Structure formats: structure tokens, C-alpha cells
Amino acid sequence: MGEPKLLLPFGGSTVLNTTLASVEASEVDRVIVVSGANADSIEASIVRDRASVVRNPNYRSGNMSSFVTAAEADPEASAYILVPGDLPTIRTGVINEMVELWGESRPWAAVTSYVDGLAHPFLASRDALELATRTPGDKVLGRLL
């Protein structure tokens, strides 16, 4: 593609900033952007309202390491909603449904179900995160869910 996927144009912005705008418009308490590959250029591109940015020094070890990096940045959180930065069509309402689900029933974890299958955002409790970090392999959280 010639440049990082997150920096590709989407609508009037970039893939990442369009995704981030939907997350920031949601009811989540805190927004954490985790950067890894191409961190300098990605971090410089971020247009944010209330998001903080943390760098994942272990990004080459897989996506679970980004989840752990975010959790370490907010160790008091009892749950996390995961939205990859490359989902510019994610709707704020879907994220808010996960926030509402957590407020109502505090599930161990949850995944969003769409007409064509399961996908992000994922919701994971602190207990789910701890199990996922001890589970070997790729796409651990998805497999556990």
C-alpha cells in the first residue's frame, strides 16, 4: 500500500482517525490508543479529543501484547472494550452497547455478533485478560470467546 494501513485516507480523514472518532464519541470511560509498528508516524497523525497514546514495545509478539500494553496503562479498569484501529466503519452505537452490557451484567467477556459473523468490538473483563495473557498462540482472545 506504500504506507501504514492506519494512515490511509478514509472519508475526510485517515483509517485510524475515523475509527478513533467513533470510539471517542462513545460512552467508554477512557480511550487508549496503542501504537506499535510505525509508531512515530502514526502517533504524529493522531487527532484526538480525549484519547491517550501508549507505545507497545513488544508489538512484534502479536496483538495480545497491545491489549496487555493498554491494560498496563489503565490497571484500575475492571473491563476493556477492544476496537482495532483499522475499523473506520465501526459505529459508536455498537461500542455503547458493549458499555451498557458491562454496566448491566458484568460478563466475563463478550463479542459482537453481526449478520455475517462475530467481530469487534470485544469486551473483556480483567479476569478474561489475565487468562488470555496466560494462553499461548495467536488470536487468543478471539479463540477464548
PDB file of C-alpha atoms in Angstrom:
ATOM      1  CA  MET A   1       0.000   0.000   0.000  1.00  0.00           C
ATOM      2  CA  GLY A   2       3.038   2.221   0.276  1.00  0.00           C
ATOM      3  CA  GLU A   3       2.249   3.480   3.769  1.00  0.00           C
ATOM      4  CA  PRO A   4       0.872   2.099   7.031  1.00  0.00           C
ATOM      5  CA  LYS A   5      -2.755   0.973   6.694  1.00  0.00           C
ATOM      6  CA  LEU A   6      -3.824   3.150   9.627  1.00  0.00           C
ATOM      7  CA  LEU A   7      -2.630   6.263   7.775  1.00  0.00           C
ATOM      8  CA  LEU A   8      -4.504   5.535   4.547  1.00  0.00           C
ATOM      9  CA  PRO A   9      -7.183   8.061   3.613  1.00  0.00           C
ATOM     10  CA  PHE A  10     -10.735   7.234   4.609  1.00  0.00           C
ATOM     11  CA  GLY A  11     -13.550   9.701   4.095  1.00  0.00           C
ATOM     12  CA  GLY A  12     -12.145  13.076   5.037  1.00  0.00           C
ATOM     13  CA  SER A  13      -9.579  11.635   7.438  1.00  0.00           C
ATOM     14  CA  THR A  14      -7.475   8.506   7.888  1.00  0.00           C
ATOM     15  CA  VAL A  15      -8.455   4.958   8.768  1.00  0.00           C
ATOM     16  CA  LEU A  16      -7.173   5.403  12.327  1.00  0.00           C
ATOM     17  CA  ASN A  17      -8.644   8.834  12.979  1.00  0.00           C
ATOM     18  CA  THR A  18     -12.041   7.813  11.622  1.00  0.00           C
ATOM     19  CA  THR A  19     -12.022   4.790  13.933  1.00  0.00           C
ATOM     20  CA  LEU A  20     -10.814   6.903  16.848  1.00  0.00           C
ATOM     21  CA  ALA A  21     -13.561   9.491  16.331  1.00  0.00           C
ATOM     22  CA  SER A  22     -16.202   6.771  16.761  1.00  0.00           C
ATOM     23  CA  VAL A  23     -14.562   5.468  19.924  1.00  0.00           C
ATOM     24  CA  GLU A  24     -14.144   8.938  21.420  1.00  0.00           C
ATOM     25  CA  ALA A  25     -17.808   9.703  20.726  1.00  0.00           C
ATOM     26  CA  SER A  26     -18.808   6.613  22.732  1.00  0.00           C
ATOM     27  CA  GLU A  27     -19.563   6.251  26.420  1.00  0.00           C
ATOM     28  CA  VAL A  28     -16.324   4.476  27.321  1.00  0.00           C
ATOM     29  CA  ASP A  29     -14.601   5.965  30.366  1.00  0.00           C
ATOM     30  CA  ARG A  30     -11.129   6.099  28.891  1.00  0.00           C
ATOM     31  CA  VAL A  31      -9.711   5.797  25.377  1.00  0.00           C
ATOM     32  CA  ILE A  32      -6.211   4.384  24.957  1.00  0.00           C
ATOM     33  CA  VAL A  33      -4.528   4.169  21.568  1.00  0.00           C
ATOM     34  CA  VAL A  34      -1.713   1.618  21.484  1.00  0.00           C
ATOM     35  CA  SER A  35       0.938   2.199  18.839  1.00  0.00           C
ATOM     36  CA  GLY A  36       3.493  -0.312  17.649  1.00  0.00           C
ATOM     37  CA  ALA A  37       4.878  -0.564  14.131  1.00  0.00           C
ATOM     38  CA  ASN A  38       5.463   2.851  12.546  1.00  0.00           C
ATOM     39  CA  ALA A  39       4.759   4.405  15.958  1.00  0.00           C
ATOM     40  CA  ASP A  40       6.340   7.792  15.242  1.00  0.00           C
ATOM     41  CA  SER A  41       4.326   8.494  12.099  1.00  0.00           C
ATOM     42  CA  ILE A  42       1.116   7.029  13.491  1.00  0.00           C
ATOM     43  CA  GLU A  43       1.356   8.941  16.767  1.00  0.00           C
ATOM     44  CA  ALA A  44       2.092  12.175  14.879  1.00  0.00           C
ATOM     45  CA  SER A  45      -1.047  11.676  12.777  1.00  0.00           C
ATOM     46  CA  ILE A  46      -3.493  11.152  15.627  1.00  0.00           C
ATOM     47  CA  VAL A  47      -6.212  13.752  16.008  1.00  0.00           C
ATOM     48  CA  ARG A  48      -7.746  13.173  19.387  1.00  0.00           C
ATOM     49  CA  ASP A  49     -10.131  14.695  21.813  1.00  0.00           C
ATOM     50  CA  ARG A  50      -9.750  12.541  24.914  1.00  0.00           C
ATOM     51  CA  ALA A  51      -7.507   9.638  23.949  1.00  0.00           C
ATOM     52  CA  SER A  52      -4.131   8.917  25.465  1.00  0.00           C
ATOM     53  CA  VAL A  53      -1.421   7.171  23.475  1.00  0.00           C
ATOM     54  CA  VAL A  54       0.898   4.458  24.757  1.00  0.00           C
ATOM     55  CA  ARG A  55       3.586   2.642  22.822  1.00  0.00           C
ATOM     56  CA  ASN A  56       3.781  -1.146  22.744  1.00  0.00           C
ATOM     57  CA  PRO A  57       7.469  -2.115  22.815  1.00  0.00           C
ATOM     58  CA  ASN A  58       6.551  -5.766  22.137  1.00  0.00           C
ATOM     59  CA  TYR A  59       4.206  -5.276  19.165  1.00  0.00           C
ATOM     60  CA  ARG A  60       6.065  -7.881  17.107  1.00  0.00           C
ATOM     61  CA  SER A  61       4.865 -10.567  19.525  1.00  0.00           C
ATOM     62  CA  GLY A  62       1.240 -10.219  18.390  1.00  0.00           C
ATOM     63  CA  ASN A  63      -1.973  -8.361  19.055  1.00  0.00           C
ATOM     64  CA  MET A  64      -2.312  -9.685  22.596  1.00  0.00           C
ATOM     65  CA  SER A  65       0.731  -7.609  23.529  1.00  0.00           C
ATOM     66  CA  SER A  66      -1.171  -4.452  22.549  1.00  0.00           C
ATOM     67  CA  PHE A  67      -4.044  -5.478  24.793  1.00  0.00           C
ATOM     68  CA  VAL A  68      -1.622  -6.017  27.679  1.00  0.00           C
ATOM     69  CA  THR A  69       0.004  -2.633  26.996  1.00  0.00           C
ATOM     70  CA  ALA A  70      -3.394  -0.911  27.199  1.00  0.00           C
ATOM     71  CA  ALA A  71      -4.280  -2.774  30.394  1.00  0.00           C
ATOM     72  CA  GLU A  72      -0.995  -1.760  31.985  1.00  0.00           C
ATOM     73  CA  ALA A  73      -1.788   1.856  31.103  1.00  0.00           C
ATOM     74  CA  ASP A  74      -5.106   1.557  32.976  1.00  0.00           C
ATOM     75  CA  PRO A  75      -4.524  -1.029  35.715  1.00  0.00           C
ATOM     76  CA  GLU A  76      -7.598   0.009  37.708  1.00  0.00           C
ATOM     77  CA  ALA A  77     -10.051  -0.826  34.925  1.00  0.00           C
ATOM     78  CA  SER A  78     -12.297  -3.796  35.566  1.00  0.00           C
ATOM     79  CA  ALA A  79     -13.094  -4.283  31.867  1.00  0.00           C
ATOM     80  CA  TYR A  80     -11.821  -3.294  28.441  1.00  0.00           C
ATOM     81  CA  ILE A  81     -13.518  -2.822  25.087  1.00  0.00           C
ATOM     82  CA  LEU A  82     -11.154  -3.615  22.233  1.00  0.00           C
ATOM     83  CA  VAL A  83     -11.515  -1.753  18.961  1.00  0.00           C
ATOM     84  CA  PRO A  84      -8.686  -2.230  16.455  1.00  0.00           C
ATOM     85  CA  GLY A  85      -7.518   0.993  14.832  1.00  0.00           C
ATOM     86  CA  ASP A  86      -8.350  -0.281  11.362  1.00  0.00           C
ATOM     87  CA  LEU A  87     -12.149  -0.331  11.741  1.00  0.00           C
ATOM     88  CA  PRO A  88     -13.242   3.009  10.287  1.00  0.00           C
ATOM     89  CA  THR A  89     -16.814   1.793   9.792  1.00  0.00           C
ATOM     90  CA  ILE A  90     -17.297   0.876  13.467  1.00  0.00           C
ATOM     91  CA  ARG A  91     -20.389   2.561  14.825  1.00  0.00           C
ATOM     92  CA  THR A  92     -20.367   4.384  18.128  1.00  0.00           C
ATOM     93  CA  GLY A  93     -23.695   2.750  18.986  1.00  0.00           C
ATOM     94  CA  VAL A  94     -22.124  -0.716  18.856  1.00  0.00           C
ATOM     95  CA  ILE A  95     -19.418   0.384  21.288  1.00  0.00           C
ATOM     96  CA  ASN A  96     -22.073   1.890  23.545  1.00  0.00           C
ATOM     97  CA  GLU A  97     -23.946  -1.426  23.549  1.00  0.00           C
ATOM     98  CA  MET A  98     -20.825  -3.063  24.999  1.00  0.00           C
ATOM     99  CA  VAL A  99     -20.590  -0.326  27.661  1.00  0.00           C
ATOM    100  CA  GLU A 100     -24.247  -0.906  28.516  1.00  0.00           C
ATOM    101  CA  LEU A 101     -23.761  -4.678  28.646  1.00  0.00           C
ATOM    102  CA  TRP A 102     -20.898  -4.262  31.106  1.00  0.00           C
ATOM    103  CA  GLY A 103     -22.978  -1.924  33.263  1.00  0.00           C
ATOM    104  CA  GLU A 104     -25.922  -4.330  33.349  1.00  0.00           C
ATOM    105  CA  SER A 105     -24.388  -7.765  33.763  1.00  0.00           C
ATOM    106  CA  ARG A 106     -20.581  -7.569  34.009  1.00  0.00           C
ATOM    107  CA  PRO A 107     -19.906 -10.586  31.762  1.00  0.00           C
ATOM    108  CA  TRP A 108     -16.568 -12.367  31.803  1.00  0.00           C
ATOM    109  CA  ALA A 109     -16.260 -11.349  28.146  1.00  0.00           C
ATOM    110  CA  ALA A 110     -18.427 -10.634  25.125  1.00  0.00           C
ATOM    111  CA  VAL A 111     -18.107 -10.419  21.362  1.00  0.00           C
ATOM    112  CA  THR A 112     -20.245  -8.532  18.892  1.00  0.00           C
ATOM    113  CA  SER A 113     -22.456 -10.613  16.631  1.00  0.00           C
ATOM    114  CA  TYR A 114     -23.239  -9.316  13.154  1.00  0.00           C
ATOM    115  CA  VAL A 115     -25.339 -10.820  10.365  1.00  0.00           C
ATOM    116  CA  ASP A 116     -22.199 -12.261   8.757  1.00  0.00           C
ATOM    117  CA  GLY A 117     -20.460 -13.450  11.920  1.00  0.00           C
ATOM    118  CA  LEU A 118     -18.605 -12.420  15.053  1.00  0.00           C
ATOM    119  CA  ALA A 119     -16.258  -9.452  15.119  1.00  0.00           C
ATOM    120  CA  HIS A 120     -15.020  -6.460  17.092  1.00  0.00           C
ATOM    121  CA  PRO A 121     -15.562  -4.783  19.389  1.00  0.00           C
ATOM    122  CA  PHE A 122     -14.723  -7.329  22.056  1.00  0.00           C
ATOM    123  CA  LEU A 123     -15.367  -6.771  25.731  1.00  0.00           C
ATOM    124  CA  ALA A 124     -13.025  -8.426  28.210  1.00  0.00           C
ATOM    125  CA  SER A 125     -13.094  -8.347  31.982  1.00  0.00           C
ATOM    126  CA  ARG A 126      -9.853  -8.174  33.925  1.00  0.00           C
ATOM    127  CA  ASP A 127     -10.251 -11.930  34.601  1.00  0.00           C
ATOM    128  CA  ALA A 128     -10.569 -12.602  30.853  1.00  0.00           C
ATOM    129  CA  LEU A 129      -7.440 -10.540  30.216  1.00  0.00           C
ATOM    130  CA  GLU A 130      -5.475 -12.485  32.813  1.00  0.00           C
ATOM    131  CA  LEU A 131      -6.488 -15.832  31.278  1.00  0.00           C
ATOM    132  CA  ALA A 132      -5.759 -14.583  27.754  1.00  0.00           C
ATOM    133  CA  THR A 133      -2.249 -13.479  28.717  1.00  0.00           C
ATOM    134  CA  ARG A 134      -1.517 -16.998  30.016  1.00  0.00           C
ATOM    135  CA  THR A 135      -2.878 -18.729  26.901  1.00  0.00           C
ATOM    136  CA  PRO A 136      -0.344 -19.499  24.147  1.00  0.00           C
ATOM    137  CA  GLY A 137      -0.872 -18.919  20.460  1.00  0.00           C
ATOM    138  CA  ASP A 138      -2.329 -16.329  18.112  1.00  0.00           C
ATOM    139  CA  LYS A 139      -5.712 -14.599  18.259  1.00  0.00           C
ATOM    140  CA  VAL A 140      -6.028 -15.770  21.846  1.00  0.00           C
ATOM    141  CA  LEU A 141      -8.936 -13.592  22.906  1.00  0.00           C
ATOM    142  CA  GLY A 142     -10.934 -14.478  19.815  1.00  0.00           C
ATOM    143  CA  ARG A 143     -10.359 -18.184  20.437  1.00  0.00           C
ATOM    144  CA  LEU A 144     -11.361 -17.869  24.101  1.00  0.00           C
ATOM    145  CA  LEU A 145     -14.535 -16.042  23.184  1.00  0.00           C
TER     146      LEU A 145
END
